[in-house]
mmCIF file of C-alpha atoms in Angstrom:
data_model
loop_
_atom_site.group_PDB
_atom_site.id
_atom_site.type_symbol
_atom_site.label_atom_id
_atom_site.label_comp_id
_atom_site.label_asym_id
_atom_site.label_seq_id
_atom_site.Cartn_x
_atom_site.Cartn_y
_atom_site.Cartn_z
ATOM 1 C CA MET Y 1004 3.267 2.633 7.074
ATOM 2 C CA HIS Y 1005 3.429 5.595 9.426
ATOM 3 C CA ARG Y 1006 3.555 4.270 12.982
ATOM 4 C CA PHE Y 1007 1.096 6.932 14.122
ATOM 5 C CA VAL Y 1008 -1.818 5.414 12.187
ATOM 6 C CA LEU Y 1009 -1.291 1.877 13.603
ATOM 7 C CA ALA Y 1010 -4.093 2.294 16.137
ATOM 8 C CA GLU Y 1011 -6.611 2.956 13.348
ATOM 9 C CA PHE Y 1012 -5.266 0.029 11.315
ATOM 10 C CA ASN Y 1013 -5.721 -2.265 14.302
ATOM 11 C CA THR Y 1014 -9.436 -1.546 14.506
ATOM 12 C CA HIS Y 1015 -10.057 -3.911 11.570
ATOM 13 C CA ARG Y 1016 -10.922 -7.095 13.429
ATOM 14 C CA VAL Y 1017 -11.114 -9.399 10.418
ATOM 15 C CA PHE Y 1018 -7.369 -9.018 9.930
ATOM 16 C CA SER Y 1019 -4.730 -11.405 11.229
ATOM 17 C CA ARG Y 1020 -1.585 -9.408 11.765
ATOM 18 C CA ASN Y 1021 1.846 -9.486 13.297
ATOM 19 C CA SER Y 1022 3.646 -6.246 13.839
ATOM 20 C CA ALA Y 1023 7.098 -4.871 14.499
ATOM 21 C CA SER Y 1024 7.399 -4.415 18.272
ATOM 22 C CA SER Y 1025 8.882 -1.542 20.183
ATOM 23 C CA ARG Y 1026 9.453 -4.069 22.976
ATOM 24 C CA ALA Y 1027 11.653 -6.257 20.763
ATOM 25 C CA ILE Y 1028 13.676 -3.985 18.444
ATOM 26 C CA PRO Y 1029 16.976 -2.749 19.915
ATOM 27 C CA VAL Y 1030 17.031 0.973 20.704
ATOM 28 C CA ARG Y 1031 20.196 1.522 18.680
ATOM 29 C CA ARG Y 1032 18.501 0.190 15.538
ATOM 30 C CA THR Y 1033 15.411 2.330 16.126
ATOM 31 C CA LEU Y 1034 17.500 5.428 16.741
ATOM 32 C CA GLY Y 1035 19.354 4.918 13.467
ATOM 33 C CA ARG Y 1036 16.149 4.488 11.448
ATOM 34 C CA VAL Y 1037 14.461 7.507 12.984
ATOM 35 C CA ALA Y 1038 17.535 9.661 12.415
ATOM 36 C CA GLU Y 1039 18.043 8.570 8.784
ATOM 37 C CA ASP Y 1040 14.489 8.151 7.565
ATOM 38 C CA PRO Y 1041 11.816 9.617 9.878
ATOM 39 C CA ALA Y 1042 8.145 9.173 9.149
ATOM 40 C CA ILE Y 1043 6.855 12.624 8.240
ATOM 41 C CA PRO Y 1044 3.192 13.574 7.714
ATOM 42 C CA LEU Y 1045 2.177 13.663 4.086
ATOM 43 C CA GLY Y 1046 0.792 17.156 4.484
ATOM 44 C CA TRP Y 1047 0.108 19.980 6.921
ATOM 45 C CA PRO Y 1048 -3.682 20.556 7.020
ATOM 46 C CA THR Y 1049 -4.991 23.493 8.978
ATOM 47 C CA GLU Y 1050 -6.976 23.009 12.176
ATOM 48 C CA GLN Y 1051 -10.762 22.927 12.002
ATOM 49 C CA LYS Y 1052 -13.651 21.154 13.745
ATOM 50 C CA GLY Y 1053 -13.995 17.440 13.100
ATOM 51 C CA MET Y 1054 -11.608 14.626 12.248
ATOM 52 C CA GLN Y 1055 -10.608 15.919 8.806
ATOM 53 C CA GLY Y 1056 -8.054 18.647 8.498
ATOM 54 C CA GLY Y 1057 -8.742 21.891 6.615
ATOM 55 C CA GLU Y 1058 -6.915 23.493 3.715
ATOM 56 C CA PRO Y 1059 -3.142 22.870 3.685
ATOM 57 C CA LEU Y 1060 -0.779 25.379 5.109
ATOM 58 C CA GLY Y 1061 0.890 27.782 2.738
ATOM 59 C CA GLU Y 1062 4.396 27.023 1.504
ATOM 60 C CA GLN Y 1063 6.188 29.074 4.120
ATOM 61 C CA GLU Y 1064 4.132 27.797 7.003
ATOM 62 C CA ALA Y 1065 4.527 24.205 5.714
ATOM 63 C CA ASP Y 1066 8.294 24.648 5.767
ATOM 64 C CA GLN Y 1067 8.061 25.842 9.351
ATOM 65 C CA ALA Y 1068 5.842 22.865 10.299
ATOM 66 C CA LEU Y 1069 8.378 20.437 8.853
ATOM 67 C CA GLU Y 1070 11.176 22.173 10.740
ATOM 68 C CA ILE Y 1071 9.192 21.878 14.018
ATOM 69 C CA TRP Y 1072 8.430 18.203 13.308
ATOM 70 C CA LEU Y 1073 12.111 17.369 12.713
ATOM 71 C CA LYS Y 1074 13.142 19.365 15.778
ATOM 72 C CA ALA Y 1075 10.737 17.235 17.826
ATOM 73 C CA ARG Y 1076 12.325 14.151 16.230
ATOM 74 C CA ASP Y 1077 15.777 15.363 17.262
ATOM 75 C CA GLN Y 1078 14.568 15.985 20.843
ATOM 76 C CA ALA Y 1079 13.037 12.549 21.005
ATOM 77 C CA ILE Y 1080 16.290 10.978 19.782
ATOM 78 C CA GLU Y 1081 18.251 12.883 22.402
ATOM 79 C CA SER Y 1082 15.865 11.851 25.195
ATOM 80 C CA ALA Y 1083 15.714 8.240 24.099
ATOM 81 C CA SER Y 1084 19.502 8.123 23.926
ATOM 82 C CA GLN Y 1085 19.712 9.417 27.482
ATOM 83 C CA LEU Y 1086 17.287 6.779 28.686
ATOM 84 C CA ALA Y 1087 19.255 4.075 26.897
ATOM 85 C CA THR Y 1088 22.487 5.286 28.494
ATOM 86 C CA LEU Y 1089 20.760 5.183 31.858
ATOM 87 C CA GLY Y 1090 19.902 1.515 31.186
ATOM 88 C CA VAL Y 1091 16.152 1.813 30.628
ATOM 89 C CA HIS Y 1092 14.725 -1.158 28.696
ATOM 90 C CA LYS Y 1093 13.810 -0.722 25.039
ATOM 91 C CA SER Y 1094 10.125 -1.453 25.800
ATOM 92 C CA VAL Y 1095 9.978 2.000 27.400
ATOM 93 C CA THR Y 1096 12.746 3.938 25.571
ATOM 94 C CA ASN Y 1097 11.480 3.138 22.065
ATOM 95 C CA ARG Y 1098 8.062 4.648 22.908
ATOM 96 C CA LEU Y 1099 9.523 8.165 22.663
ATOM 97 C CA LEU Y 1100 10.470 7.518 19.062
ATOM 98 C CA GLU Y 1101 7.150 6.052 17.844
ATOM 99 C CA PRO Y 1102 5.654 9.242 16.333
ATOM 100 C CA PHE Y 1103 8.629 9.355 13.931
ATOM 101 C CA MET Y 1104 8.855 5.662 13.099
ATOM 102 C CA TRP Y 1105 7.832 3.699 10.020
ATOM 103 C CA HIS Y 1106 6.006 0.517 10.910
ATOM 104 C CA THR Y 1107 6.059 -2.951 9.405
ATOM 105 C CA VAL Y 1108 3.037 -5.278 9.595
ATOM 106 C CA ILE Y 1109 2.210 -8.591 7.974
ATOM 107 C CA VAL Y 1110 -1.548 -8.805 7.554
ATOM 108 C CA SER Y 1111 -3.675 -11.619 6.155
ATOM 109 C CA SER Y 1112 -7.420 -11.578 5.515
ATOM 110 C CA THR Y 1113 -10.145 -13.037 3.349
ATOM 111 C CA GLU Y 1114 -12.257 -9.839 3.572
ATOM 112 C CA TRP Y 1115 -10.995 -6.526 2.275
ATOM 113 C CA GLU Y 1116 -13.907 -4.489 0.923
ATOM 114 C CA ASN Y 1117 -14.746 -2.787 4.207
ATOM 115 C CA PHE Y 1118 -11.136 -1.749 4.667
ATOM 116 C CA TRP Y 1119 -10.949 -0.361 1.135
ATOM 117 C CA GLY Y 1120 -14.223 1.484 1.626
ATOM 118 C CA LEU Y 1121 -13.205 3.135 4.893
ATOM 119 C CA ARG Y 1122 -9.519 3.806 4.242
ATOM 120 C CA LEU Y 1123 -9.621 4.819 0.583
ATOM 121 C CA SER Y 1124 -12.317 7.399 1.426
ATOM 122 C CA ALA Y 1125 -11.576 11.099 1.265
ATOM 123 C CA LEU Y 1126 -12.500 11.098 4.969
ATOM 124 C CA ALA Y 1127 -9.591 8.830 5.918
ATOM 125 C CA GLN Y 1128 -6.364 10.228 7.308
ATOM 126 C CA PRO Y 1129 -4.016 10.725 4.343
ATOM 127 C CA GLU Y 1130 -1.291 8.542 5.794
ATOM 128 C CA MET Y 1131 -3.759 5.684 6.181
ATOM 129 C CA GLY Y 1132 -5.189 6.303 2.730
ATOM 130 C CA ALA Y 1133 -1.698 6.130 1.199
ATOM 131 C CA VAL Y 1134 -0.920 2.679 2.641
ATOM 132 C CA ALA Y 1135 -4.414 1.430 1.808
ATOM 133 C CA SER Y 1136 -3.974 2.580 -1.784
ATOM 134 C CA LEU Y 1137 -0.650 0.710 -2.057
ATOM 135 C CA MET Y 1138 -2.177 -2.374 -0.504
ATOM 136 C CA ARG Y 1139 -5.134 -2.379 -2.924
ATOM 137 C CA GLU Y 1140 -2.793 -1.817 -5.875
ATOM 138 C CA ALA Y 1141 -0.755 -4.897 -4.858
ATOM 139 C CA TYR Y 1142 -3.987 -6.856 -4.233
ATOM 140 C CA LEU Y 1143 -5.451 -6.090 -7.685
ATOM 141 C CA GLY Y 1144 -2.123 -6.660 -9.377
ATOM 142 C CA SER Y 1145 -1.501 -10.054 -7.767
ATOM 143 C CA ASN Y 1146 -1.933 -13.424 -9.500
ATOM 144 C CA PRO Y 1147 -3.385 -15.708 -6.851
ATOM 145 C CA THR Y 1148 -2.673 -19.465 -6.943
ATOM 146 C CA PRO Y 1149 -5.820 -21.499 -6.268
ATOM 147 C CA LEU Y 1150 -5.400 -24.085 -3.478
ATOM 148 C CA ALA Y 1151 -7.366 -27.253 -2.848
ATOM 149 C CA TYR Y 1152 -8.382 -28.691 0.458
ATOM 150 C CA GLY Y 1153 -5.249 -29.941 2.188
ATOM 151 C CA GLN Y 1154 -2.929 -27.473 0.478
ATOM 152 C CA TRP Y 1155 -1.586 -24.583 2.523
ATOM 153 C CA HIS Y 1156 -1.182 -20.832 2.134
ATOM 154 C CA LEU Y 1157 2.394 -20.374 3.377
ATOM 155 C CA PRO Y 1158 3.777 -16.829 3.654
ATOM 156 C CA TYR Y 1159 7.556 -16.457 3.416
ATOM 157 C CA ILE Y 1160 8.051 -20.022 2.106
ATOM 158 C CA ARG Y 1161 10.602 -19.904 -0.737
ATOM 159 C CA THR Y 1162 11.186 -22.264 -3.613
ATOM 160 C CA GLU Y 1163 14.033 -23.970 -1.842
ATOM 161 C CA ASP Y 1164 11.772 -24.724 1.172
ATOM 162 C CA GLN Y 1165 9.141 -26.520 -0.851
ATOM 163 C CA ASP Y 1166 10.860 -29.935 -0.784
ATOM 164 C CA LEU Y 1167 10.405 -30.043 3.005
ATOM 165 C CA PRO Y 1168 7.416 -31.936 4.489
ATOM 166 C CA VAL Y 1169 4.345 -29.736 4.515
ATOM 167 C CA GLU Y 1170 4.168 -29.911 8.319
ATOM 168 C CA GLN Y 1171 7.623 -28.341 8.520
ATOM 169 C CA GLN Y 1172 6.725 -25.728 5.915
ATOM 170 C CA CYS Y 1173 3.737 -24.704 8.068
ATOM 171 C CA LYS Y 1174 5.944 -24.294 11.124
ATOM 172 C CA ILE Y 1175 8.564 -22.360 9.168
ATOM 173 C CA SER Y 1176 5.973 -20.040 7.694
ATOM 174 C CA ALA Y 1177 4.396 -19.250 11.015
ATOM 175 C CA ALA Y 1178 7.821 -18.603 12.589
ATOM 176 C CA ARG Y 1179 8.782 -16.224 9.814
ATOM 177 C CA CYS Y 1180 5.518 -14.353 10.322
ATOM 178 C CA ALA Y 1181 6.473 -14.029 14.010
ATOM 179 C CA ARG Y 1182 9.884 -12.618 13.073
ATOM 180 C CA VAL Y 1183 8.284 -9.387 11.890
ATOM 181 C CA SER Y 1184 8.100 -8.462 15.575
ATOM 182 C CA TYR Y 1185 11.915 -8.173 15.556
ATOM 183 C CA LEU Y 1186 12.292 -6.988 11.895
ATOM 184 C CA THR Y 1187 14.766 -9.757 11.207
ATOM 185 C CA HIS Y 1188 13.660 -10.599 7.681
ATOM 186 C CA ASP Y 1189 16.808 -9.129 6.214
ATOM 187 C CA GLY Y 1190 19.029 -11.928 7.523
ATOM 188 C CA VAL Y 1191 19.829 -15.429 6.375
ATOM 189 C CA ARG Y 1192 16.921 -17.894 6.366
ATOM 190 C CA ASP Y 1193 17.504 -20.919 8.550
ATOM 191 C CA PRO Y 1194 14.632 -23.467 8.514
ATOM 192 C CA ASP Y 1195 15.971 -25.267 11.603
ATOM 193 C CA LYS Y 1196 16.028 -22.062 13.627
ATOM 194 C CA ASP Y 1197 12.547 -21.199 12.331
ATOM 195 C CA ILE Y 1198 11.227 -24.571 13.539
ATOM 196 C CA GLU Y 1199 12.885 -23.959 16.935
ATOM 197 C CA LEU Y 1200 11.132 -20.596 17.105
ATOM 198 C CA TYR Y 1201 7.809 -22.202 16.183
ATOM 199 C CA ASP Y 1202 8.210 -24.792 18.953
ATOM 200 C CA ARG Y 1203 8.828 -21.974 21.448
ATOM 201 C CA LEU Y 1204 5.745 -20.115 20.258
ATOM 202 C CA VAL Y 1205 3.402 -23.029 20.807
ATOM 203 C CA THR Y 1206 4.884 -24.466 23.993
ATOM 204 C CA VAL Y 1207 5.236 -21.292 26.052
ATOM 205 C CA THR Y 1208 2.477 -20.626 28.590
ATOM 206 C CA PRO Y 1209 0.323 -18.993 27.346
ATOM 207 C CA PRO Y 1210 1.227 -19.789 23.731
ATOM 208 C CA HIS Y 1211 1.945 -17.009 21.186
ATOM 209 C CA ALA Y 1212 -0.451 -18.229 18.568
ATOM 210 C CA SER Y 1213 -1.125 -15.171 16.422
ATOM 211 C CA PRO Y 1214 1.630 -15.969 13.858
ATOM 212 C CA LEU Y 1215 -0.128 -19.253 13.175
ATOM 213 C CA GLU Y 1216 -3.188 -17.405 11.849
ATOM 214 C CA HIS Y 1217 -1.531 -16.471 8.564
ATOM 215 C CA VAL Y 1218 -0.956 -20.114 7.637
ATOM 216 C CA ALA Y 1219 -4.231 -21.616 6.397
ATOM 217 C CA THR Y 1220 -5.802 -24.311 4.247
ATOM 218 C CA PRO Y 1221 -9.110 -24.143 2.384
ATOM 219 C CA CYS Y 1222 -12.055 -25.659 4.225
ATOM 220 C CA SER Y 1223 -13.257 -29.018 2.943
ATOM 221 C CA GLY Y 1224 -16.694 -27.715 2.027
ATOM 222 C CA LEU Y 1225 -18.336 -30.360 4.222
ATOM 223 C CA GLY Y 1226 -20.233 -28.012 6.455
ATOM 224 C CA ASP Y 1227 -17.116 -26.396 7.954
ATOM 225 C CA HIS Y 1228 -17.381 -23.133 6.028
ATOM 226 C CA LEU Y 1229 -18.367 -21.053 9.031
ATOM 227 C CA HIS Y 1230 -15.874 -18.839 10.838
ATOM 228 C CA ARG Y 1231 -13.784 -20.569 13.456
ATOM 229 C CA GLY Y 1232 -11.382 -17.696 13.432
ATOM 230 C CA ASN Y 1233 -11.457 -14.536 11.370
ATOM 231 C CA PHE Y 1234 -11.021 -16.148 7.885
ATOM 232 C CA GLU Y 1235 -13.989 -17.104 5.735
ATOM 233 C CA GLY Y 1236 -13.629 -20.472 3.994
ATOM 234 C CA TRP Y 1237 -10.197 -21.293 5.396
ATOM 235 C CA ASP Y 1238 -8.939 -23.249 8.410
ATOM 236 C CA GLN Y 1239 -6.067 -21.444 10.120
ATOM 237 C CA LEU Y 1240 -3.148 -23.386 11.538
ATOM 238 C CA ARG Y 1241 -3.885 -21.769 14.880
ATOM 239 C CA HIS Y 1242 -7.133 -23.650 15.172
ATOM 240 C CA SER Y 1243 -5.564 -26.941 14.104
ATOM 241 C CA VAL Y 1244 -2.971 -26.591 16.842
#
């Protein structure tokens, strides 16, 4: 989604999420993406009172707005490049590029209706409405696999991983959820390296436990249906660990 609506997305507290990190992604990679495929507003509404924009600019003014936006992108690239040459860390340099970045998030939840209601509304920012619409389309078009108590919801586990012990699959799944911070899902999968990453996540002080929230098993139904985390009816690996 557009990076500039991430703050609004993060207000939904029932979501478990891991997100691409400007602190982790190399500046060179960010510069290339912003240069080749910048995130551009879906429209150019006119200024008026309130949070919703007014009527869209006319064609000529919209062309000028796009030109100004891309010029700002070019200036941000130039400034970020200068900071990188100076040796400034990516956790600072990448911030200049964020208005022009696409953003990747893995999000898991058992409750979606409030999100659909707010973000598919005509009052929502169009860039947020666009991603919410795509999410709901995927949600409604999915074919969920029912799981019993003791079975696990395991994002990023592939067919070839399913012969591994379930404990290892849980670790691998959580580690792969963590890798979204670095946007390294386009490389070769290595279960051993994923387990190494998982071990680092849970042994560091303090532990980095958020990736463990996506991995979950249905509650037993024996009085443990209340929220321990932010999932309804599921026990997250985070709370088991």
